[in-house]
Amino acid sequence: MHKPTISRRLFVITNTLVLSLITLLGIIPFVHLLSISLSSNTAAMAGEVRLWPVGFNLDAYRYLGEKVEFFRSFRVSLTRVVLGTAVNMLLVFITAYPLSKSNHQFKFRTPYVWFFAITMFFGGGLIPTYMVVKNTGLIDSVWALILPGALNVWNMVLMLNFFRTIPKELEEAATIDGAGHWRILWRIYLPVSLPSIATIGLFTIVGHWNSWFDGILYLNSPEKYPLQTYLSTLIMSINSQMTSISIEQIKAMENLSEKTLRTAQIFMGALPIMVVYPFLQKYFVKGMTVGSVKE
């Protein structure tokens, strides 16, 4: 085994320091948010909080924990993520598979590819989209948050390019054994596509979890709001809520302020994604690059 050269050691040390710095820059904002949400009202409003809580208290989280609306919207968001991710991924699979074939295998492949590609650059606009959702009876339903964007064309293109890198010999062998297209897709293509599936799945989950504007647009009932929509409306109306609570509640939560409550909401909204990401990270880097270059 060759001994590493001095230049190699310097590269490894520099690379480690740079990546560690980038990691800290990504973590510090979340630590700062958490510290503010756990600090007293006076310290938070005075800007004294850095990376450690000042005047530690749990009033902001206690206030959120007592709100039925918060957990109800949390459940709506979970429902949206589960249903939306399942629908999105299914449509991506069954669309990318035939479009990954050659023109010889799929005669009208090119027109279909252009049909989907055009939607990436041109859209009907907000009002026509709303009219379509309304006329199909989806208003005030969780499906209004899922079906309008059921097929993400960009994710489909990523999956299409990945499918095209799979050796044709696998499909030919399965065809000789009598497998049809459905069996080839589910038994051969998808099992070897885990890196790409994990990457696209993560994009889809984050997109559904962070989306808030469509909830305001398509949902008339506040009790049906997903978490991000609920938090956006809560932040806008927090001052009126604070003035409507009783004297006893004010005394019990004397360290609660608009700033600490807002940061607690933001941290709680980002926490599920931060929990999910480490489990998909091992596929993420490979899924970002594989399929991006074709032979």
One Martini backbone bead per residue (centre of mass of N, CA, C, O) as a GRO file, in nm:
protein
  295
    1MET     BB    1   0.094   0.038   0.025
    2HIS     BB    2   0.078   0.361  -0.035
    3LYS     BB    3   0.204   0.653   0.063
    4PRO     BB    4   0.090   0.944   0.128
    5THR     BB    5   0.118   1.240   0.017
    6ILE     BB    6   0.135   1.567   0.093
    7SER     BB    7  -0.082   1.665  -0.107
    8ARG     BB    8  -0.296   1.462  -0.017
    9ARG     BB    9  -0.317   1.551   0.277
   10LEU     BB   10  -0.395   1.844   0.219
   11PHE     BB   11  -0.655   1.776   0.068
   12VAL     BB   12  -0.801   1.625   0.295
   13ILE     BB   13  -0.793   1.852   0.505
   14THR     BB   14  -0.932   2.071   0.335
   15ASN     BB   15  -1.188   1.912   0.268
   16THR     BB   16  -1.277   1.868   0.561
   17LEU     BB   17  -1.299   2.167   0.643
   18VAL     BB   18  -1.501   2.259   0.428
   19LEU     BB   19  -1.729   2.052   0.491
   20SER     BB   20  -1.759   2.134   0.788
   21LEU     BB   21  -1.842   2.426   0.732
   22ILE     BB   22  -2.093   2.362   0.564
   23THR     BB   23  -2.238   2.204   0.786
   24LEU     BB   24  -2.254   2.436   0.991
   25LEU     BB   25  -2.415   2.632   0.806
   26GLY     BB   26  -2.667   2.430   0.812
   27ILE     BB   27  -2.709   2.402   1.134
   28ILE     BB   28  -2.712   2.680   1.282
   29PRO     BB   29  -3.000   2.788   1.213
   30PHE     BB   30  -3.150   2.562   1.375
   31VAL     BB   31  -3.020   2.619   1.647
   32HIS     BB   32  -3.119   2.910   1.665
   33LEU     BB   33  -3.419   2.852   1.658
   34LEU     BB   34  -3.427   2.669   1.908
   35SER     BB   35  -3.316   2.879   2.108
   36ILE     BB   36  -3.541   3.088   2.081
   37SER     BB   37  -3.784   2.894   2.154
   38LEU     BB   38  -3.624   2.847   2.457
   39SER     BB   39  -3.663   3.141   2.530
   40SER     BB   40  -3.713   3.434   2.645
   41ASN     BB   41  -3.871   3.715   2.566
   42THR     BB   42  -3.648   3.923   2.628
   43ALA     BB   43  -3.410   3.783   2.477
   44ALA     BB   44  -3.542   3.760   2.198
   45MET     BB   45  -3.611   4.069   2.152
   46ALA     BB   46  -3.296   4.160   2.213
   47GLY     BB   47  -3.090   3.954   2.068
   48GLU     BB   48  -2.929   3.736   2.280
   49VAL     BB   49  -2.953   3.495   2.096
   50ARG     BB   50  -2.777   3.218   1.970
   51LEU     BB   51  -2.675   2.882   2.059
   52TRP     BB   52  -2.828   2.948   2.337
   53PRO     BB   53  -3.040   2.956   2.573
   54VAL     BB   54  -3.228   3.230   2.727
   55GLY     BB   55  -3.427   3.153   2.955
   56PHE     BB   56  -3.535   2.875   2.994
   57ASN     BB   57  -3.825   2.746   2.805
   58LEU     BB   58  -4.167   2.586   2.710
   59ASP     BB   59  -4.404   2.777   2.621
   60ALA     BB   60  -4.426   2.745   2.313
   61TYR     BB   61  -4.475   2.431   2.316
   62ARG     BB   62  -4.712   2.438   2.511
   63TYR     BB   63  -4.897   2.606   2.331
   64LEU     BB   64  -4.896   2.408   2.089
   65GLY     BB   65  -4.990   2.146   2.250
   66GLU     BB   66  -5.288   2.285   2.313
   67LYS     BB   67  -5.340   2.276   2.001
   68VAL     BB   68  -5.552   2.113   1.796
   69GLU     BB   69  -5.486   2.240   1.519
   70PHE     BB   70  -5.195   2.150   1.493
   71PHE     BB   71  -5.244   1.833   1.488
   72ARG     BB   72  -5.447   1.834   1.259
   73SER     BB   73  -5.255   1.955   1.043
   74PHE     BB   74  -5.043   1.736   1.072
   75ARG     BB   75  -5.224   1.505   0.965
   76VAL     BB   76  -5.278   1.630   0.690
   77SER     BB   77  -4.983   1.630   0.597
   78LEU     BB   78  -4.937   1.327   0.618
   79THR     BB   79  -5.157   1.251   0.417
   80ARG     BB   80  -5.041   1.408   0.181
   81VAL     BB   81  -4.764   1.270   0.166
   82VAL     BB   82  -4.857   0.981   0.122
   83LEU     BB   83  -5.049   1.019  -0.120
   84GLY     BB   84  -4.873   1.202  -0.301
   85THR     BB   85  -4.625   1.015  -0.327
   86ALA     BB   86  -4.772   0.771  -0.446
   87VAL     BB   87  -4.885   0.911  -0.698
   88ASN     BB   88  -4.628   1.037  -0.813
   89MET     BB   89  -4.455   0.775  -0.838
   90LEU     BB   90  -4.645   0.613  -1.016
   91LEU     BB   91  -4.649   0.813  -1.258
   92VAL     BB   92  -4.347   0.814  -1.306
   93PHE     BB   93  -4.311   0.517  -1.374
   94ILE     BB   94  -4.540   0.481  -1.607
   95THR     BB   95  -4.400   0.710  -1.784
   96ALA     BB   96  -4.089   0.647  -1.799
   97TYR     BB   97  -4.082   0.365  -1.919
   98PRO     BB   98  -4.183   0.409  -2.218
   99LEU     BB   99  -3.989   0.667  -2.268
  100SER     BB  100  -3.716   0.481  -2.248
  101LYS     BB  101  -3.758   0.395  -2.516
  102SER     BB  102  -3.726   0.344  -2.827
  103ASN     BB  103  -3.850   0.420  -3.138
  104HIS     BB  104  -3.877   0.120  -3.213
  105GLN     BB  105  -4.055   0.037  -2.958
  106PHE     BB  106  -4.175   0.351  -2.958
  107LYS     BB  107  -4.310   0.528  -3.201
  108PHE     BB  108  -4.439   0.790  -3.012
  109ARG     BB  109  -4.222   0.909  -2.820
  110THR     BB  110  -4.146   1.202  -2.907
  111PRO     BB  111  -4.425   1.344  -2.882
  112TYR     BB  112  -4.456   1.278  -2.579
  113VAL     BB  113  -4.207   1.424  -2.477
  114TRP     BB  114  -4.296   1.706  -2.578
  115PHE     BB  115  -4.560   1.718  -2.424
  116PHE     BB  116  -4.418   1.722  -2.141
  117ALA     BB  117  -4.201   1.946  -2.182
  118ILE     BB  118  -4.388   2.193  -2.223
  119THR     BB  119  -4.493   2.198  -1.917
  120MET     BB  120  -4.215   2.321  -1.807
  121PHE     BB  121  -4.265   2.621  -1.965
  122PHE     BB  122  -4.588   2.589  -1.973
  123GLY     BB  123  -4.890   2.742  -1.840
  124GLY     BB  124  -5.220   2.825  -1.751
  125GLY     BB  125  -5.241   2.923  -1.465
  126LEU     BB  126  -5.418   3.007  -1.190
  127ILE     BB  127  -5.713   3.036  -1.285
  128PRO     BB  128  -5.745   2.783  -1.465
  129THR     BB  129  -5.667   2.586  -1.241
  130TYR     BB  130  -5.896   2.656  -1.049
  131MET     BB  131  -6.129   2.584  -1.244
  132VAL     BB  132  -6.057   2.286  -1.271
  133VAL     BB  133  -6.077   2.212  -0.971
  134LYS     BB  134  -6.371   2.305  -0.934
  135ASN     BB  135  -6.509   2.137  -1.178
  136THR     BB  136  -6.400   1.854  -1.035
  137GLY     BB  137  -6.463   1.869  -0.711
  138LEU     BB  138  -6.187   1.947  -0.517
  139ILE     BB  139  -6.279   2.142  -0.333
  140ASP     BB  140  -6.208   2.091  -0.004
  141SER     BB  141  -5.975   1.876  -0.072
  142VAL     BB  142  -5.695   1.681  -0.059
  143TRP     BB  143  -5.687   1.639  -0.377
  144ALA     BB  144  -5.617   1.943  -0.442
  145LEU     BB  145  -5.305   1.886  -0.339
  146ILE     BB  146  -5.238   1.643  -0.560
  147LEU     BB  147  -5.353   1.632  -0.864
  148PRO     BB  148  -5.242   1.895  -1.010
  149GLY     BB  149  -4.930   1.761  -0.931
  150ALA     BB  150  -4.897   1.445  -0.994
  151LEU     BB  151  -4.688   1.520  -1.235
  152ASN     BB  152  -4.344   1.538  -1.239
  153VAL     BB  153  -4.148   1.601  -1.504
  154TRP     BB  154  -3.865   1.616  -1.387
  155ASN     BB  155  -3.874   1.341  -1.242
  156MET     BB  156  -3.935   1.182  -1.499
  157VAL     BB  157  -3.668   1.246  -1.644
  158LEU     BB  158  -3.481   1.120  -1.437
  159MET     BB  159  -3.603   0.834  -1.458
  160LEU     BB  160  -3.566   0.794  -1.759
  161ASN     BB  161  -3.252   0.813  -1.761
  162PHE     BB  162  -3.212   0.575  -1.573
  163PHE     BB  163  -3.352   0.353  -1.741
  164ARG     BB  164  -3.143   0.388  -1.988
  165THR     BB  165  -2.898   0.251  -1.808
  166ILE     BB  166  -3.021  -0.014  -1.826
  167PRO     BB  167  -2.964  -0.310  -1.923
  168LYS     BB  168  -3.104  -0.482  -2.191
  169GLU     BB  169  -3.051  -0.777  -2.104
  170LEU     BB  170  -3.261  -0.792  -1.877
  171GLU     BB  171  -3.512  -0.760  -2.055
  172GLU     BB  172  -3.455  -0.989  -2.255
  173ALA     BB  173  -3.455  -1.219  -2.047
  174ALA     BB  174  -3.747  -1.168  -1.945
  175THR     BB  175  -3.886  -1.205  -2.220
  176ILE     BB  176  -3.801  -1.500  -2.266
  177ASP     BB  177  -3.957  -1.582  -1.984
  178GLY     BB  178  -4.249  -1.410  -2.026
  179ALA     BB  179  -4.234  -1.117  -1.960
  180GLY     BB  180  -4.384  -0.830  -1.909
  181HIS     BB  181  -4.393  -0.498  -1.857
  182TRP     BB  182  -4.489  -0.501  -1.564
  183ARG     BB  183  -4.280  -0.705  -1.458
  184ILE     BB  184  -4.030  -0.550  -1.547
  185LEU     BB  185  -4.080  -0.296  -1.381
  186TRP     BB  186  -4.122  -0.433  -1.084
  187ARG     BB  187  -3.871  -0.661  -1.100
  188ILE     BB  188  -3.630  -0.475  -1.237
  189TYR     BB  189  -3.626  -0.162  -1.248
  190LEU     BB  190  -3.692  -0.078  -0.950
  191PRO     BB  191  -3.476  -0.240  -0.780
  192VAL     BB  192  -3.231  -0.078  -0.948
  193SER     BB  193  -3.365   0.232  -0.858
  194LEU     BB  194  -3.322   0.336  -0.562
  195PRO     BB  195  -3.160   0.601  -0.581
  196SER     BB  196  -3.370   0.751  -0.759
  197ILE     BB  197  -3.617   0.708  -0.580
  198ALA     BB  198  -3.508   0.849  -0.325
  199THR     BB  199  -3.466   1.126  -0.452
  200ILE     BB  200  -3.753   1.175  -0.562
  201GLY     BB  201  -3.898   1.122  -0.295
  202LEU     BB  202  -3.770   1.357  -0.140
  203PHE     BB  203  -3.873   1.583  -0.320
  204THR     BB  204  -4.174   1.515  -0.280
  205ILE     BB  205  -4.195   1.538   0.026
  206VAL     BB  206  -4.095   1.830   0.052
  207GLY     BB  207  -4.306   1.959  -0.133
  208HIS     BB  208  -4.558   1.877   0.034
  209TRP     BB  209  -4.472   1.986   0.316
  210ASN     BB  210  -4.406   2.300   0.218
  211SER     BB  211  -4.677   2.347   0.115
  212TRP     BB  212  -4.929   2.638   0.128
  213PHE     BB  213  -5.090   2.791  -0.100
  214ASP     BB  214  -5.296   2.569  -0.193
  215GLY     BB  215  -5.456   2.568   0.071
  216ILE     BB  216  -5.569   2.857   0.041
  217LEU     BB  217  -5.693   2.817  -0.249
  218TYR     BB  218  -5.866   2.518  -0.208
  219LEU     BB  219  -5.940   2.579   0.099
  220ASN     BB  220  -6.221   2.664   0.315
  221SER     BB  221  -6.132   2.488   0.561
  222PRO     BB  222  -5.926   2.518   0.833
  223GLU     BB  223  -5.938   2.208   0.929
  224LYS     BB  224  -5.786   2.127   0.634
  225TYR     BB  225  -5.520   2.227   0.690
  226PRO     BB  226  -5.209   2.222   0.655
  227LEU     BB  227  -4.940   2.304   0.833
  228GLN     BB  228  -4.823   2.542   0.662
  229THR     BB  229  -5.091   2.694   0.636
  230TYR     BB  230  -5.147   2.724   0.936
  231LEU     BB  231  -4.885   2.878   1.009
  232SER     BB  232  -4.929   3.123   0.824
  233THR     BB  233  -5.198   3.212   0.960
  234LEU     BB  234  -5.093   3.226   1.253
  235ILE     BB  235  -4.876   3.444   1.215
  236MET     BB  236  -5.079   3.667   1.111
  237SER     BB  237  -5.275   3.616   1.394
  238ILE     BB  238  -5.112   3.627   1.670
  239ASN     BB  239  -5.178   3.899   1.803
  240SER     BB  240  -5.484   3.845   1.845
  241GLN     BB  241  -5.442   3.593   2.020
  242MET     BB  242  -5.278   3.727   2.250
  243THR     BB  243  -5.520   3.932   2.329
  244SER     BB  244  -5.742   3.684   2.393
  245ILE     BB  245  -5.616   3.592   2.635
  246SER     BB  246  -5.589   3.533   2.948
  247ILE     BB  247  -5.442   3.620   3.242
  248GLU     BB  248  -5.359   3.334   3.325
  249GLN     BB  249  -5.210   3.269   3.059
  250ILE     BB  250  -5.005   3.497   3.076
  251LYS     BB  251  -4.872   3.407   3.343
  252ALA     BB  252  -4.801   3.110   3.240
  253MET     BB  253  -4.676   3.279   2.962
  254GLU     BB  254  -4.448   3.516   3.001
  255ASN     BB  255  -4.228   3.395   2.773
  256LEU     BB  256  -4.428   3.458   2.550
  257SER     BB  257  -4.392   3.520   2.195
  258GLU     BB  258  -4.389   3.582   1.868
  259LYS     BB  259  -4.096   3.480   1.822
  260THR     BB  260  -4.095   3.207   1.978
  261LEU     BB  261  -4.342   3.088   1.833
  262ARG     BB  262  -4.239   3.104   1.543
  263THR     BB  263  -3.981   2.928   1.581
  264ALA     BB  264  -4.131   2.677   1.679
  265GLN     BB  265  -4.292   2.631   1.419
  266ILE     BB  266  -4.056   2.607   1.223
  267PHE     BB  267  -3.917   2.369   1.361
  268MET     BB  268  -4.159   2.170   1.353
  269GLY     BB  269  -4.188   2.181   1.037
  270ALA     BB  270  -3.877   2.068   0.985
  271LEU     BB  271  -3.834   1.802   1.149
  272PRO     BB  272  -3.937   1.564   0.968
  273ILE     BB  273  -3.725   1.605   0.741
  274MET     BB  274  -3.473   1.570   0.926
  275VAL     BB  275  -3.548   1.270   0.992
  276VAL     BB  276  -3.565   1.146   0.698
  277TYR     BB  277  -3.297   1.212   0.544
  278PRO     BB  278  -3.080   1.008   0.666
  279PHE     BB  279  -3.221   0.748   0.531
  280LEU     BB  280  -3.160   0.877   0.219
  281GLN     BB  281  -2.858   0.965   0.184
  282LYS     BB  282  -2.717   0.708   0.054
  283TYR     BB  283  -2.888   0.769  -0.223
  284PHE     BB  284  -2.862   1.069  -0.309
  285VAL     BB  285  -2.591   1.106  -0.460
  286LYS     BB  286  -2.632   0.881  -0.668
  287GLY     BB  287  -2.915   0.985  -0.774
  288MET     BB  288  -2.799   1.261  -0.894
  289THR     BB  289  -2.595   1.112  -1.117
  290VAL     BB  290  -2.748   0.888  -1.206
  291GLY     BB  291  -2.854   0.920  -1.545
  292SER     BB  292  -2.702   1.190  -1.656
  293VAL     BB  293  -2.542   0.975  -1.834
  294LYS     BB  294  -2.508   0.871  -2.164
  295GLU     BB  295  -2.394   0.644  -2.411
   0.00000   0.00000   0.00000
